[in-house]
Coordinates of C-alpha atoms (C1' of nucleotides) in Angstrom, one line a residue:
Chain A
X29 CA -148.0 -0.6 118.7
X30 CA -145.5 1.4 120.3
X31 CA -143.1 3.6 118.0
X32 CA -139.2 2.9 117.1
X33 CA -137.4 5.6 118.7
X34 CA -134.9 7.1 116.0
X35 CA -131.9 10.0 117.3
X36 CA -129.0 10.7 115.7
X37 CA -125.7 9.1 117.2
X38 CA -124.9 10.0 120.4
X39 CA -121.9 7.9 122.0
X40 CA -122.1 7.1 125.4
X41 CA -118.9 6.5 127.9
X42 CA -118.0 5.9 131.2
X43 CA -114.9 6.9 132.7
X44 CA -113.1 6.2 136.1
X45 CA -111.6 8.3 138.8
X46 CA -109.6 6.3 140.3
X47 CA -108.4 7.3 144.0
X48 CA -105.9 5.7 146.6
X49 CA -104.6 7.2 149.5
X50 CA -100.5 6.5 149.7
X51 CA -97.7 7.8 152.0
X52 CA -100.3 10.2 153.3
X53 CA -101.3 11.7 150.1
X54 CA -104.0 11.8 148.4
X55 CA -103.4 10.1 144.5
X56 CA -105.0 9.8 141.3
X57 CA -104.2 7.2 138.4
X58 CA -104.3 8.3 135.3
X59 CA -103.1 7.0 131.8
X60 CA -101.2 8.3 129.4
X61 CA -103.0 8.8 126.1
X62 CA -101.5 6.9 123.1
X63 CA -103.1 8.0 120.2
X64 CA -105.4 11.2 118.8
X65 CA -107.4 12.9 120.4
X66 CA -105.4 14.8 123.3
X67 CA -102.5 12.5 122.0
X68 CA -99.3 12.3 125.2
X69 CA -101.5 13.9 127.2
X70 CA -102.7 12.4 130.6
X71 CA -106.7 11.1 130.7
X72 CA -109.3 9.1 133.5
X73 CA -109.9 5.5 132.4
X74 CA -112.7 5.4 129.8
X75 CA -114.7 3.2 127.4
X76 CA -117.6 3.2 125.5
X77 CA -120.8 1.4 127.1
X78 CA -121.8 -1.6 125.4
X79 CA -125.8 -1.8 124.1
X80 CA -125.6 -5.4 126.9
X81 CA -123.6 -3.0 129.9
X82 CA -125.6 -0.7 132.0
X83 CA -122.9 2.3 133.5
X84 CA -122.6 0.6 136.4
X85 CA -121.5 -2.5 135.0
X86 CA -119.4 -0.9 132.1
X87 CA -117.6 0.8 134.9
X88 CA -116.9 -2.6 136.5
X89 CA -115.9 -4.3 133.8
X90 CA -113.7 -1.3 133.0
X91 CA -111.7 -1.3 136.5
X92 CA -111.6 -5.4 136.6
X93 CA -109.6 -4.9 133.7
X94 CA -106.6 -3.6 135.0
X95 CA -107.3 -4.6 138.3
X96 CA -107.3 -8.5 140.2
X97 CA -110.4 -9.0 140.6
X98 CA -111.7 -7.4 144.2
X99 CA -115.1 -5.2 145.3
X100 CA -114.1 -2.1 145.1
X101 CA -116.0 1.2 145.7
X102 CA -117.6 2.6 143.1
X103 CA -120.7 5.3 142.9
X104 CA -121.9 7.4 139.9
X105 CA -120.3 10.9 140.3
X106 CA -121.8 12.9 137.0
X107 CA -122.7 12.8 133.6
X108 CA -120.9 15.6 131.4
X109 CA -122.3 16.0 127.7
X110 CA -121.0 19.3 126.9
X111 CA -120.7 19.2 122.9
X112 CA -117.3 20.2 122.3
X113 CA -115.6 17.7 125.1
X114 CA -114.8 14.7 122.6
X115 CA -113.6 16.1 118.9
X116 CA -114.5 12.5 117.2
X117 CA -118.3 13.3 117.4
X118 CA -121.1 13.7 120.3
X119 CA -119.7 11.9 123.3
X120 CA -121.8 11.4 126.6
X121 CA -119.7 10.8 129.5
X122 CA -121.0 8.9 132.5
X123 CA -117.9 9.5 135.3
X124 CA -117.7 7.0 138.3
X125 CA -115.9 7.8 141.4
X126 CA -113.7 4.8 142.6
X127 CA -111.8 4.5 145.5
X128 CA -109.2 1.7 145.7
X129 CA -106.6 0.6 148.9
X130 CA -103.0 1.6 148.1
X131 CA -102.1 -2.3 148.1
X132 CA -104.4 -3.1 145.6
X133 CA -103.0 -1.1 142.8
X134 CA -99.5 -1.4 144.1
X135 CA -99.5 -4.4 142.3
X136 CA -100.8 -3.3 138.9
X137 CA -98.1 -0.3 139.1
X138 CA -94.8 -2.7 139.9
X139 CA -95.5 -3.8 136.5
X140 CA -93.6 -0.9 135.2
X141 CA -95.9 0.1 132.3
X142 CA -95.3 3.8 131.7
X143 CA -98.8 4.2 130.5
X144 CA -99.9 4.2 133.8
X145 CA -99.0 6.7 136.7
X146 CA -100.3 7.9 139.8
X147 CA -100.1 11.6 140.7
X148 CA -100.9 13.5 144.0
X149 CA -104.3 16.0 143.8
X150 CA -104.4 19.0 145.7
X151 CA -107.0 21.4 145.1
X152 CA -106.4 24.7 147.1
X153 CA -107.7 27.6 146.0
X154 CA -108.5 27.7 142.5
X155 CA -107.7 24.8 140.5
X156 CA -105.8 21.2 140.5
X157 CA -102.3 20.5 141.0
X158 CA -101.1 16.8 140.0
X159 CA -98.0 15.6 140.9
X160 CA -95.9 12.8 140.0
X161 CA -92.2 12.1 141.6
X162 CA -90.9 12.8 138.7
X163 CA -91.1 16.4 139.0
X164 CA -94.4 16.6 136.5
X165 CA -96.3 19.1 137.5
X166 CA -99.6 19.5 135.7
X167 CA -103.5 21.4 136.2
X168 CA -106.7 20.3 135.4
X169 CA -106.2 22.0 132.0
X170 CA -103.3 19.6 130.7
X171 CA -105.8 16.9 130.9
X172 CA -107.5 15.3 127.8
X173 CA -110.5 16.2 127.1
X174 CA -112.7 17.8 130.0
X175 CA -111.0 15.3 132.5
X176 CA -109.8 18.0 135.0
X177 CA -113.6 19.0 135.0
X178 CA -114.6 15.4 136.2
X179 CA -111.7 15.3 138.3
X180 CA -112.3 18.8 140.3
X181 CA -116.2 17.2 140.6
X182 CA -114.8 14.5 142.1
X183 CA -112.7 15.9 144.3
X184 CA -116.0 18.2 146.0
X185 CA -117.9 15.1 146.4
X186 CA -115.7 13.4 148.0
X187 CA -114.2 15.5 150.6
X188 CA -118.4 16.4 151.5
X189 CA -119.1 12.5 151.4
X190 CA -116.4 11.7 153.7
X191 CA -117.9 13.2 156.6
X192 CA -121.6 11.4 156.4
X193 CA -120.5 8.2 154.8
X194 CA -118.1 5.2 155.1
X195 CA -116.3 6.1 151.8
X196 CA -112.9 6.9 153.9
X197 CA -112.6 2.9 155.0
X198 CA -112.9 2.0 151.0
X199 CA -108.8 3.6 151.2
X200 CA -108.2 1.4 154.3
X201 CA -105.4 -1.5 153.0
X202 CA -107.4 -3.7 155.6
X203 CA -110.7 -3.1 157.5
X204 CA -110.0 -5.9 159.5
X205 CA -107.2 -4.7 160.9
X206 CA -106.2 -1.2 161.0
X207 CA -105.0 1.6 163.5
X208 CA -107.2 4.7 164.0
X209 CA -104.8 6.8 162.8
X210 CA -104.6 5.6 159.6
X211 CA -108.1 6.0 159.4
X212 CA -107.3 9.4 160.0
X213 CA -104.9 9.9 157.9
X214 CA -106.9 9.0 154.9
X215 CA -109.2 12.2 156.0
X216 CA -106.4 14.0 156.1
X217 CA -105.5 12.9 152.7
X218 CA -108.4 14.1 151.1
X219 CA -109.2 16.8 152.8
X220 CA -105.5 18.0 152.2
X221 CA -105.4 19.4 156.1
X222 CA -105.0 18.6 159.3
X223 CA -107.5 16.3 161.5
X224 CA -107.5 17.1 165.1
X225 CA -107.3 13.7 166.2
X226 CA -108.6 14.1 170.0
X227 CA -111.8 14.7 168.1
X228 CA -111.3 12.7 165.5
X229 CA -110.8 9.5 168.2
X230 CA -114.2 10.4 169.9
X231 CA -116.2 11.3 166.7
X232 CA -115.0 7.8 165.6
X233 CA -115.2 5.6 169.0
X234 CA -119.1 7.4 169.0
X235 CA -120.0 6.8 165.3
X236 CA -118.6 3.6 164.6
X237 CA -117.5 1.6 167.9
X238 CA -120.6 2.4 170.2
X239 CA -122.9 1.0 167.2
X240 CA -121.4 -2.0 167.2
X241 CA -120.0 -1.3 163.4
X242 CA -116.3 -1.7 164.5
X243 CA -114.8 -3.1 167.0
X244 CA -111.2 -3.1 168.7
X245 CA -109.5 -6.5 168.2
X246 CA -106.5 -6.2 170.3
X247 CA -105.2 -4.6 173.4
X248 CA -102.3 -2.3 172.5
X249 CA -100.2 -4.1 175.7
X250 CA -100.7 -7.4 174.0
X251 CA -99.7 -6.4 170.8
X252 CA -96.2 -6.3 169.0
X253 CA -94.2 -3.2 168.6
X254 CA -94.8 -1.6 165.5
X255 CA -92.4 1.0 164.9
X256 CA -91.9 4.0 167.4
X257 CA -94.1 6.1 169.7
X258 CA -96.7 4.4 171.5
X259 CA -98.4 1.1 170.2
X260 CA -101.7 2.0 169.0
X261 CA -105.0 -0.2 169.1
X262 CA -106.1 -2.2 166.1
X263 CA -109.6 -2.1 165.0
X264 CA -111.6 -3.9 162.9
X265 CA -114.8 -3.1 160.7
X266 CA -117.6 -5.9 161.2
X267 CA -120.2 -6.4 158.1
X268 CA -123.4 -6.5 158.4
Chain B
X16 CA -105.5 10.2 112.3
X17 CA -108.3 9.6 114.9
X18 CA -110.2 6.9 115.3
X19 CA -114.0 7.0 114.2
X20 CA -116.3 5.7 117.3
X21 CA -118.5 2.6 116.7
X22 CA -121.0 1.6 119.5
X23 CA -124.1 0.4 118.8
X24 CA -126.9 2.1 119.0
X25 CA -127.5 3.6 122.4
X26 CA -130.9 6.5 123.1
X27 CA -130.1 8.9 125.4
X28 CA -133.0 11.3 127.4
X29 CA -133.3 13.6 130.1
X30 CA -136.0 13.5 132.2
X31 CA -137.7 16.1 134.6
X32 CA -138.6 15.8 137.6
X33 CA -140.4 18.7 138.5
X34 CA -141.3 20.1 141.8
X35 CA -143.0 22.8 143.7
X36 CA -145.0 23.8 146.9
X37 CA -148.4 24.2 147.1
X38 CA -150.7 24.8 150.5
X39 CA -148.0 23.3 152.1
X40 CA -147.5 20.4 150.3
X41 CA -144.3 19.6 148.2
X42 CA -146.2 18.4 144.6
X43 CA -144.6 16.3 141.5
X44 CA -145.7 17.3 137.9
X45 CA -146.5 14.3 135.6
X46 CA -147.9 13.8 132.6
X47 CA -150.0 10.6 131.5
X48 CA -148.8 8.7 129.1
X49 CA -151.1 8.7 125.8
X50 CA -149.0 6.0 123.9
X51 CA -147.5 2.6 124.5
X52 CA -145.1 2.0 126.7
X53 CA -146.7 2.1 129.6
X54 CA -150.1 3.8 127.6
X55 CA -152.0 5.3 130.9
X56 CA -149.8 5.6 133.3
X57 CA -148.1 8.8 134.9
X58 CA -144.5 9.9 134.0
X59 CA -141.7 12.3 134.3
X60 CA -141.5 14.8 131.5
X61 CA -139.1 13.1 129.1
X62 CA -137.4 13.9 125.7
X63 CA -134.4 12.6 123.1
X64 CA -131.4 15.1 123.3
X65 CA -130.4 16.1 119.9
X66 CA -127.1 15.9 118.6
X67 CA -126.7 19.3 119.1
X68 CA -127.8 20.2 122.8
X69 CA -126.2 19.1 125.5
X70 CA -128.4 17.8 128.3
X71 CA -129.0 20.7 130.0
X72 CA -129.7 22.6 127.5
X73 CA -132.2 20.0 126.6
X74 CA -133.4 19.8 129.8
X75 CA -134.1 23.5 129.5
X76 CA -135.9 23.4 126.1
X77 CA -138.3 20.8 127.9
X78 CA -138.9 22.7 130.9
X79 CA -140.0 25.8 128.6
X80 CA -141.9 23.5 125.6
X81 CA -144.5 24.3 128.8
X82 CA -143.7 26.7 130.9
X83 CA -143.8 30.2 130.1
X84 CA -139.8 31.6 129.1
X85 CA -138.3 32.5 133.0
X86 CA -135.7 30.8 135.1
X87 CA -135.7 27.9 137.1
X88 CA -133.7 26.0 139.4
X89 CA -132.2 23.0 137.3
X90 CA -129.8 20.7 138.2
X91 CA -128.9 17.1 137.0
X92 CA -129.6 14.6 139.5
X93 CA -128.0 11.3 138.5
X94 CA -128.3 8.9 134.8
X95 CA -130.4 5.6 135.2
X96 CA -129.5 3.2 132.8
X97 CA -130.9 -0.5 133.8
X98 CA -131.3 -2.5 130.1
X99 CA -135.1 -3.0 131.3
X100 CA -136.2 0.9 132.1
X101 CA -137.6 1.0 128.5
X102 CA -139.2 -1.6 126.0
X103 CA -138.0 0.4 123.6
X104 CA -134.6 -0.1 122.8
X105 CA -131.7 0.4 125.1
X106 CA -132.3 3.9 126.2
X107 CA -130.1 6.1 128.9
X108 CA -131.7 8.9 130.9
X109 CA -129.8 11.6 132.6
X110 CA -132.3 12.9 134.9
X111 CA -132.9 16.3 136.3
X112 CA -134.6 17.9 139.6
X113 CA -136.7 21.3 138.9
X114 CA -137.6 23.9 141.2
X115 CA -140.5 26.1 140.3
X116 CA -142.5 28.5 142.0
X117 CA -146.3 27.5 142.2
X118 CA -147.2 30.5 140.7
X119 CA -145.5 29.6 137.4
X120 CA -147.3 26.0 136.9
X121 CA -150.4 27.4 138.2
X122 CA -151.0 29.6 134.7
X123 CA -150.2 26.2 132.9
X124 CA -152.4 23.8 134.6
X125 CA -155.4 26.3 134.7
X126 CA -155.4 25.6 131.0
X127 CA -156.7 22.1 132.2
X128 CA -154.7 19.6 129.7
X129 CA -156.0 16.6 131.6
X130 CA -152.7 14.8 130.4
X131 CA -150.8 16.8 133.6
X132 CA -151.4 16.7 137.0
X133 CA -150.0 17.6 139.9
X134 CA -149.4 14.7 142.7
X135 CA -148.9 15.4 146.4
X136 CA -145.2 13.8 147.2
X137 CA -144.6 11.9 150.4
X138 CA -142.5 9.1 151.4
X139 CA -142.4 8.3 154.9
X140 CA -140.5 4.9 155.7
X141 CA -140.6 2.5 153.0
X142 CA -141.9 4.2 149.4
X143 CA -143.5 7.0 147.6
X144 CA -147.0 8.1 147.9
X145 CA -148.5 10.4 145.3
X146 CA -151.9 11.8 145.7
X147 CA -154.2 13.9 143.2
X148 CA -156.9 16.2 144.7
X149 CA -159.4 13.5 142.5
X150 CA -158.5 10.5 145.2
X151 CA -156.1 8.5 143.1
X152 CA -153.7 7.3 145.1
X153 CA -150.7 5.9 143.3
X154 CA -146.9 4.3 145.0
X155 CA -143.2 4.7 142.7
X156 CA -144.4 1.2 141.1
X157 CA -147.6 3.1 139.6
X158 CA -145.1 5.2 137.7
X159 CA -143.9 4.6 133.8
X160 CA -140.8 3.0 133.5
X161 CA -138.1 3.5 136.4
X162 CA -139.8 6.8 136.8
X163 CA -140.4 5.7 141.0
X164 CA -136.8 5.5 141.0
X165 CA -135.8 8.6 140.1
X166 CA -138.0 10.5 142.3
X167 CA -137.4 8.4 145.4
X168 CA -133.5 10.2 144.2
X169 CA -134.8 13.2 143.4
X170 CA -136.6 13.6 147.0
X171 CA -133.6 12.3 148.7
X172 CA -131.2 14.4 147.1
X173 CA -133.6 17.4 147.5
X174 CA -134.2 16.9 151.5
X175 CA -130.2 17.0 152.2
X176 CA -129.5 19.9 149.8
X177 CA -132.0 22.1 151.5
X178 CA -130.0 22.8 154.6
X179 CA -126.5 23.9 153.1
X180 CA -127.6 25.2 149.9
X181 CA -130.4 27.7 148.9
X182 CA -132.6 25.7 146.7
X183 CA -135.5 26.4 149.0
X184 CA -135.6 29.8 148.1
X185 CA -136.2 28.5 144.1
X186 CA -139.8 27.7 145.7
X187 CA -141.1 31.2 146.7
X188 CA -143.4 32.9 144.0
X189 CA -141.7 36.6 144.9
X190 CA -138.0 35.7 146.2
X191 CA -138.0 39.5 146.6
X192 CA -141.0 39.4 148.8
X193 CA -142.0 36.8 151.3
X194 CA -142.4 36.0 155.0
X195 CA -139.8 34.1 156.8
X196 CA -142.9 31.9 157.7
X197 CA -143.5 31.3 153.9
X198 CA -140.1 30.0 154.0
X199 CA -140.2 27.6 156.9
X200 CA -143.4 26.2 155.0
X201 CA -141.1 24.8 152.3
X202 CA -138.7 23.3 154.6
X203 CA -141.9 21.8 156.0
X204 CA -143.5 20.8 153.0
X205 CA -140.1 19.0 151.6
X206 CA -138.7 17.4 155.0
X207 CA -142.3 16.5 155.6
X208 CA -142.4 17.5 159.1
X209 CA -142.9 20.7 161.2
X210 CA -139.7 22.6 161.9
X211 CA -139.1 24.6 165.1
X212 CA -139.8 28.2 164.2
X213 CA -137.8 29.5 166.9
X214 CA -134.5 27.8 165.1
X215 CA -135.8 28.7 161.8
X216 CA -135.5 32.3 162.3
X217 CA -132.6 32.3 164.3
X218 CA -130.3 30.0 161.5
X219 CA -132.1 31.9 159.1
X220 CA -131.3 35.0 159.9
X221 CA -127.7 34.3 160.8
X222 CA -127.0 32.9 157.3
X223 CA -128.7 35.2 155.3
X224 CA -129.2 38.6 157.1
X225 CA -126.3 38.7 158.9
X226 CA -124.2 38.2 155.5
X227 CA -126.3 40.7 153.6
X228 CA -127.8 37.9 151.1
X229 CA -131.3 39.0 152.8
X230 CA -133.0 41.8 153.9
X231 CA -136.0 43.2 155.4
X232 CA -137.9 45.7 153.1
X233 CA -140.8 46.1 155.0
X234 CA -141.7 46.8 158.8
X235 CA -145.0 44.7 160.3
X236 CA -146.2 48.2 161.9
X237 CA -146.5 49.8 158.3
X238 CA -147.8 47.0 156.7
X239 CA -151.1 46.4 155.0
X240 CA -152.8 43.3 156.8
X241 CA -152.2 40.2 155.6
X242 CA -155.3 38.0 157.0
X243 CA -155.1 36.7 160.5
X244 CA -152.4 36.2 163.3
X245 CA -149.7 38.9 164.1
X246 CA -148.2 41.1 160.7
X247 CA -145.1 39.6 159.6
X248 CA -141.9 41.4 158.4
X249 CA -141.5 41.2 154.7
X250 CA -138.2 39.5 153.4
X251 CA -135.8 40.3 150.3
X252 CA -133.3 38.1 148.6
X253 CA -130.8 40.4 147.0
X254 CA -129.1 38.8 144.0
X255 CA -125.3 39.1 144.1
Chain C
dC30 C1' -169.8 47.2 171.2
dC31 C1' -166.5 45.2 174.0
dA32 C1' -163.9 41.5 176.1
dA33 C1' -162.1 37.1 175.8
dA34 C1' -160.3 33.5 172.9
dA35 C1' -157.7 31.8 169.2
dG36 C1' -154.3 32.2 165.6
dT37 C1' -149.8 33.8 163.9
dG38 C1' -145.2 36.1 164.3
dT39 C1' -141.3 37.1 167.2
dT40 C1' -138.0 36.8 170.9
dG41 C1' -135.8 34.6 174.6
dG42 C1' -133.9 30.7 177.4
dT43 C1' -132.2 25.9 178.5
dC44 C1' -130.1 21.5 177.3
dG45 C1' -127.3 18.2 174.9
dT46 C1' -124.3 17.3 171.1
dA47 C1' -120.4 18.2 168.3
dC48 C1' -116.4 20.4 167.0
dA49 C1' -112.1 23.6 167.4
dC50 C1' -108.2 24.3 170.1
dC51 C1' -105.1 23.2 173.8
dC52 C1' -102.8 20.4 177.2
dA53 C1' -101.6 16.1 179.9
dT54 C1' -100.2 11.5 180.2
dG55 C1' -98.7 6.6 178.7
dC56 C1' -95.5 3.9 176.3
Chain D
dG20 C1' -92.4 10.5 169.0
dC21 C1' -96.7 8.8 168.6
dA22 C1' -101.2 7.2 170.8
dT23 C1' -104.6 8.2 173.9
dG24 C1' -107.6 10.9 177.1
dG25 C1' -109.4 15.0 179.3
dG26 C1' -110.9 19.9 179.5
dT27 C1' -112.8 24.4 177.9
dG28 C1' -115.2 27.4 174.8
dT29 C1' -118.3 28.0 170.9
dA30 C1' -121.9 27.0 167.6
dC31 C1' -126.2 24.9 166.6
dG32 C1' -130.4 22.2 166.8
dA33 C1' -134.3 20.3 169.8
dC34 C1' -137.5 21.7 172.9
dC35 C1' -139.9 25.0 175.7
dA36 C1' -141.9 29.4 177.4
dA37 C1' -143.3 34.1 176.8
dC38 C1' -144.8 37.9 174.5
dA39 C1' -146.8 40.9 170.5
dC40 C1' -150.3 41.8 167.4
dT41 C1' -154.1 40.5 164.9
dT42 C1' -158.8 38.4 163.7
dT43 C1' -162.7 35.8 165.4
dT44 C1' -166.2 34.8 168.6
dG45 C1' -169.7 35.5 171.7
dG46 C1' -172.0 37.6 175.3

DNA sequence: CCAAAAGTGTTGGTCGTACACCCATGC
DNA sequence: GCATGGGTGTACGACCAACACTTTTGG
């Protein structure tokens, strides 16, 4: 016979960072709390995990929500139980990492609800700025609860992840069509600096291109004009 | 007014993965389970948090329920929460990767409970392989619950960390007295393969020495001998 | 007892890769 | 103005060779 378990209520949450890369910056959506706690103030996407949900799907289910439905990126960032981070009681919070293409949330945004907003992250120095054109201007302390903790996590892993994984074409509008440039502008996005791009070209052309894991789909001469400077080549990303 | 939370009733755990390096080897500390689920086999060290800790801190309380009061390296590793991990109910476990010196387990396992035992880790190509000085030989799918899982993580996780942060250091018995050679048999131990000594020393000294985080307290010439081979210089981690 | 061998620690070099920084060229 | 390519210097790891100092071995 094995034993019932028996604990005291612990609630158990997930909540979403969602990141896009637009206009060359580096954004964050957030929504604006409507009711007690942290009332008005700006929070990460959250809800409780149902008994059926693992985190991972609680965390899809969560961004489907708002979002046509699409595979998006996704990966566990941390789990942050301090005691004191949710007032209504002991409240676990499992916080996902997402990273979304500007075109997919464009969408959701040009519905005008004012609950939503995106804001630029910079982190230099010491904490986070967030930006919205508006003029807001907030830290990671005018966010509910311990979101500009999560947020500020984030942020680190990111920025280290970009370098030794794919997670930079997740911002990419298209990876079936796309200039190297924009690629490199998504790094210099989120890294909030800029990317030599001689270097960036071969570290690219050697990584991806020479493994067979992209490939360039048209001649630059062959191609259509696209806006001043020299036409650049389009790549795209094969699966595999 | 705010809301009261409903959610049904989810357990939440940490577990420990705990690590250390012995002759060489890079060993995992389980206990053996003495009641159903999974009566028999060999686990991580596992707990309830209480409404009242968070999960470090109840990390923390586990690690000393055995080990004598002292410091170790803790740090979350990542929450597993598949419906199936455990018969039991729906049960979440945030789990944790330990660093401790072999002299610290050695006082508790000389005490010979026969319900813990230390496994030699290794996990070239496909999955784990745990040995015991007794000749069992067990693989991740010997292990209670999703407990393979997590340590396949746990090594992984452990293996990049070692070259940009200075969790190797957690492993030395004396952190203000060892060889540089004592060292480089960590990094062996953990990567699982031998490491250029020549490199070692040189990356070694350049990010420690040279920045004052390490220094040399003794000189070979004026030290007592140490067994065979050519004295080596004695080492000191200055805390800062 | 002494000399050679074997084991361990330490230092040095070369080579290829990768990145920072700068400059040149094509369109 | 932007995309692309080339070149130099530096840092670091893989790999290799030599040397320093000790214990062990064996005549």
């Amino acid at each position: 016979m094995q034993e019932a378990l028996t604990q005291e209520q612990i609630f158990v949450t997930v909540d979403i960072m969602a990141l896009t890369v637009q206009d060359g910056e580096l954004k964050l959506l957030l929504s604006r709390r409507v009711r007690p706690p942290d009332q008005g103030r700006w929070a990460l996407f959250g809800k409780l995990i149902g008994v059926e949900e693992t985190a991972e799907t609680a965390a899809k289910a969560l961004l489907e929500e708002m979002l046509p439905v699409r595979e998006v990126f996704l990966e566990q960032l941390y789990t942050f139980s301090d005691r004191e981070r949710d007032p209504r009681g002991r409240v676990i919070s499992i916080a996902y990492l997402a990273v979304l293409p500007w075109k997919e949330l464009q969408g959701v945004l040009s519905a005008g609800d004012p609950k939503l907003r995106l804001f630029t992250l910079h982190a230099d120095g010491g904490g986070l700025r967030l930006g919205s054109p508006d003029g807001t201007e907030l830290t990671g302390e005018d966010l509910a609860f311990d979101h500009g903790t999560i947020v500020e996590t984030g942020l680190l892993r990111l920025r280290g992840k970009l370098h030794y994984t794919d997670i930079a074409f997740h911002f990419l509008n298209d990876t079936r069509s796309f200039f190297l440039s924009e690629l490199q502008g998504v790094f210099e996005a989120v890294l909030d600096k800029p990317v030599d791009g001689s270097n960036f070209r071969r570290a690219m052309l050697g990584r991806y291109v020479d493994t067979g894991r992209m490939v360039q789909v048209e001649h630059p001469s062959t191609a259509r004009r696209r806006g001043r400077g020299r036409p650049a080549a389009l790549y795209c990303l094969t699966e595999d």
